[in-house]
Coordinates of C-alpha atoms in Angstrom, one line a residue:
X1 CA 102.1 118.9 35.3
X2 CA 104.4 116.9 37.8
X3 CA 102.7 113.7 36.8
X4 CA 103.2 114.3 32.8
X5 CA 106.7 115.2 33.6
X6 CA 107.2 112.0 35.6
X7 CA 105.7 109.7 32.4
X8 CA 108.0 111.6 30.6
X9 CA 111.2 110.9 32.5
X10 CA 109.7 107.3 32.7
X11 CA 109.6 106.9 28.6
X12 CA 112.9 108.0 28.4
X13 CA 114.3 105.9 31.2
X14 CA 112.4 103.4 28.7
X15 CA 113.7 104.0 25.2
X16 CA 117.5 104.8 26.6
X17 CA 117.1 101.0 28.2
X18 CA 115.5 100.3 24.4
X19 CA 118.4 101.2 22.6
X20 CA 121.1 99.6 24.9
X21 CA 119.0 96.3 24.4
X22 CA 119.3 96.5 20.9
X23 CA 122.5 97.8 20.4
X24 CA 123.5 94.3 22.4
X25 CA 121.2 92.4 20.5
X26 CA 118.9 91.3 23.0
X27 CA 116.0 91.4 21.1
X28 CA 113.9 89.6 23.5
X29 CA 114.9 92.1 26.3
X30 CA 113.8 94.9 23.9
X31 CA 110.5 93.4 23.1
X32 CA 109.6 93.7 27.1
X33 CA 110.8 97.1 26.9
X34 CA 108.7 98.1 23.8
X35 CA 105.3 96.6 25.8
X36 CA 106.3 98.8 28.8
X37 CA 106.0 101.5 26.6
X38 CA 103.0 100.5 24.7
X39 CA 101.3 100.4 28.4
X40 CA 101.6 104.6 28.3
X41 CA 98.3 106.0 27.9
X42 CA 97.9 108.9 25.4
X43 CA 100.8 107.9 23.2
X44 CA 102.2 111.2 21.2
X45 CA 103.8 111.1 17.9
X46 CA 107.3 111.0 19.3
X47 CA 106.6 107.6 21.0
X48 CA 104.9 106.0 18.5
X49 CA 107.5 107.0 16.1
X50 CA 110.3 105.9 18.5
X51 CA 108.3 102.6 18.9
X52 CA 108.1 102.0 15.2
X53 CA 111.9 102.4 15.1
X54 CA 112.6 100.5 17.3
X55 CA 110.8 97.3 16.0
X56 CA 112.1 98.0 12.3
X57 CA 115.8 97.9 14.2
X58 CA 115.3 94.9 16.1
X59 CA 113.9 93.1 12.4
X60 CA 116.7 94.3 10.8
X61 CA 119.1 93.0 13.7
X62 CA 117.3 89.3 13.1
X63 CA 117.7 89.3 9.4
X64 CA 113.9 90.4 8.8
X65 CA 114.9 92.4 6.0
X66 CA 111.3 92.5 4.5
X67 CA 109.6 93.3 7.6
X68 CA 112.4 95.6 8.4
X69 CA 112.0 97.8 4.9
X70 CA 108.6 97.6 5.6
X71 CA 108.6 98.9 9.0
X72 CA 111.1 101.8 7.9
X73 CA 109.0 103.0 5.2
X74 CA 106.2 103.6 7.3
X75 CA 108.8 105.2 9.6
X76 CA 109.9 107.5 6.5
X77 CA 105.8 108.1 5.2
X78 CA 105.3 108.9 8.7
X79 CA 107.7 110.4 10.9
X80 CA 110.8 111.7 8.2
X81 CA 112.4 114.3 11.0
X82 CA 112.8 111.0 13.7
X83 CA 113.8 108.8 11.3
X84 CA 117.0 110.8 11.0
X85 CA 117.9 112.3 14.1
X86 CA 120.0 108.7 15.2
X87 CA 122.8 107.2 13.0
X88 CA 121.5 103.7 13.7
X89 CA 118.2 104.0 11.6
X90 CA 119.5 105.9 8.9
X91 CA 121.9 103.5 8.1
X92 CA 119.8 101.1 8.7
X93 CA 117.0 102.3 5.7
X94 CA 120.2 103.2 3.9
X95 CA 121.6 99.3 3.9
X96 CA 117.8 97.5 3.7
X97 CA 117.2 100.1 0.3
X98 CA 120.4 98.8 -0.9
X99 CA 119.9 95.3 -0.2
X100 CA 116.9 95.3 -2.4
X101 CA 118.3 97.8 -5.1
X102 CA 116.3 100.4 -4.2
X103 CA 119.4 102.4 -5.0
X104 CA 118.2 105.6 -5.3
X105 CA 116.8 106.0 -2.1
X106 CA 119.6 104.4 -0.7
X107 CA 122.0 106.9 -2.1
X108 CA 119.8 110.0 -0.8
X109 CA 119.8 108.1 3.0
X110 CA 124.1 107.2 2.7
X111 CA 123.9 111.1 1.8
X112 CA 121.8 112.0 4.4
X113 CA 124.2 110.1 6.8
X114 CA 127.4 111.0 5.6
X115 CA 126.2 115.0 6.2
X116 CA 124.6 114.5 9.5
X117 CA 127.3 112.4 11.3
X118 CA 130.5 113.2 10.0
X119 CA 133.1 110.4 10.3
X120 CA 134.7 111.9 13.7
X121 CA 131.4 110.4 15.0
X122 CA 130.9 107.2 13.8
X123 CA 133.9 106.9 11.7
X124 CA 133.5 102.8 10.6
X125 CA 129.8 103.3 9.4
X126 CA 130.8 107.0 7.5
X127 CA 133.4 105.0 5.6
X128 CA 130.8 102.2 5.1
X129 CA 128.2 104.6 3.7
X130 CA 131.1 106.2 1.2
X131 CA 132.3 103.0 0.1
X132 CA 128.3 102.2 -0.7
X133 CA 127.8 105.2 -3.0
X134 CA 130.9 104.1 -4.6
X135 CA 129.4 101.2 -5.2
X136 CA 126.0 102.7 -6.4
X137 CA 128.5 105.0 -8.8
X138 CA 129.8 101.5 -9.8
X139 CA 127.0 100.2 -11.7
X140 CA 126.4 103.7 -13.3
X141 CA 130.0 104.0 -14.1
X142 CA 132.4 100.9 -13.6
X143 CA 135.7 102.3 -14.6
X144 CA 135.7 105.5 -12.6
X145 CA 134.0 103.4 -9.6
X146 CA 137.1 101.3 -9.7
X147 CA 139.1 104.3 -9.7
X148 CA 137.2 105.6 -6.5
X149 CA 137.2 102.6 -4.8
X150 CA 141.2 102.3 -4.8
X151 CA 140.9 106.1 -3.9
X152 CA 139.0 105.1 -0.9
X153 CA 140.9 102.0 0.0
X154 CA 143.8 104.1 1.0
X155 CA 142.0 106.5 2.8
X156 CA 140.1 104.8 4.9
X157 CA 141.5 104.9 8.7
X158 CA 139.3 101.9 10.0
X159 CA 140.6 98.5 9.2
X160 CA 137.6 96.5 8.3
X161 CA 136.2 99.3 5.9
X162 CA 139.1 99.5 4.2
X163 CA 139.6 95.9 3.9
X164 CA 135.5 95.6 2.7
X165 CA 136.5 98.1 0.0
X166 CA 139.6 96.4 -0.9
X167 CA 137.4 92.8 -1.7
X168 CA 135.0 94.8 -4.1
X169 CA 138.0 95.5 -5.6
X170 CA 138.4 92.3 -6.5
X171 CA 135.3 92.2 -8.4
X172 CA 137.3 93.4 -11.2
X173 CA 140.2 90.6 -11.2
X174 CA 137.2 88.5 -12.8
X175 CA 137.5 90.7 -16.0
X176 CA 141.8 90.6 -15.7
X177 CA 141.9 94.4 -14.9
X178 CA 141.7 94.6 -11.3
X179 CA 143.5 97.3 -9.7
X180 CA 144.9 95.0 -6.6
X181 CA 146.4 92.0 -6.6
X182 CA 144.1 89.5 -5.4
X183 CA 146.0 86.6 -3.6
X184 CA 147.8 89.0 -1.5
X185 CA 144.9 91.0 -0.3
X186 CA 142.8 87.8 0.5
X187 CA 146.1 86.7 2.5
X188 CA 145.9 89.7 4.4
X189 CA 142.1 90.1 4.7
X190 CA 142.1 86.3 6.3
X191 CA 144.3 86.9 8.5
X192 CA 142.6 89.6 10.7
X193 CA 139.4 89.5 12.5
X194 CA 136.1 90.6 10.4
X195 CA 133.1 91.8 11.0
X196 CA 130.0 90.7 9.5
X197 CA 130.0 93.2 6.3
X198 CA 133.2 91.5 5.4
X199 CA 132.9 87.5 6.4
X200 CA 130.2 87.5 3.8
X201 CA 132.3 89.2 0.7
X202 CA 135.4 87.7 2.0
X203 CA 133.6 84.1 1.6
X204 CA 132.3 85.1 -2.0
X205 CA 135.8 85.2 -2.9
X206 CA 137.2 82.2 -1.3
X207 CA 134.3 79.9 -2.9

């Protein structure tokens, strides 16, 4: 009993050193970690579903979208309860579903999120999610999406979401009824830092 307590602490030490790798994008830290853990004899369900996570996450960090979504469906077939017990995977399967327009799914996982980790928590990828299904509501319905995205602008507390919202606003200046006035928000967008989410829309506009 002492010795499968021990393996136990061990696989923890493990994934908690996993997750830090990742988190820093060290993916080739967390592949060393990830054969440590495939060295465990009598693997349960929890650690090859933890494994499996992990390697869809460190995919996704590299820009392996296909191998990612591949790696989190089995994830989802497989191991649904895991899958959505962190905030990092579920957003994850949410963004990679929504990359490829699988946009129903995605919309169940933003959902999911949204309920699960309310945005006290993780308050940038909250706002992300809502600003996604926004988007999702957008292609379903593209004047009360505009009107939800403007909602959202000004109540978003984090800078970057709000200013990610604010540039799919500006979809709609291409059609002469956008809600924002464009040179002055790409003036102000360019001026702060930005993350990754909005580099790539804010260079979309400035093409």
């Amino acid at each position: 009993i002492e010795q499968r307590k021990q393996a136990q602490e061990e696989r923890e030490a493990l994934f908690k050193d996993l997750e830090k790798e990742i988190q820093d994008k060290s993916e080739q830290e967390a592949e060393k970690v990830l054969n440590k853990i495939n060295q465990f004899e009598g693997q349960h369900e929890h650690v090859m579903g933890s494994r499996l996570l992990a390697l869809a996450s460190i995919a996704y960090s590299r820009g392996l979208y296909p191998k990612a979504i591949a790696l989190y469906d089995k994830a989802h077939q497989d191991y649904p309860e895991l899958l959505t017990q962190e905030p990092g995977p579920l957003f994850q399967i949410a963004e990679l579903y929504f990359r490829v327009e699988r946009l129903d799914e995605a919309e169940i996982f933003y959902r999911e999120f949204i309920e699960r980790f309310p945005a006290s928590e993780v308050n940038y990828l909250s706002e992300i999610a809502k600003l996604r299904l926004a988007q999702i509501e957008s292609f379903k319905r593209p004047l009360a999406a505009e009107l939800e995205l403007t909602k959202l602008s000004n109540e978003m507390k984090e800078p970057e979401s709000r200013n990610l919202t604010l540039l799919y606003l500006l979809r709609w200046a291409n059609r002469g009824d956008a809600l924002v006035d464009v040179d002055k928000v790409l003036n102000e967008i360019g001026s702060e830092p930005m993350s990754g989410f909005v580099y790539e829309e804010y260079l979309l506009h400035r093409a």
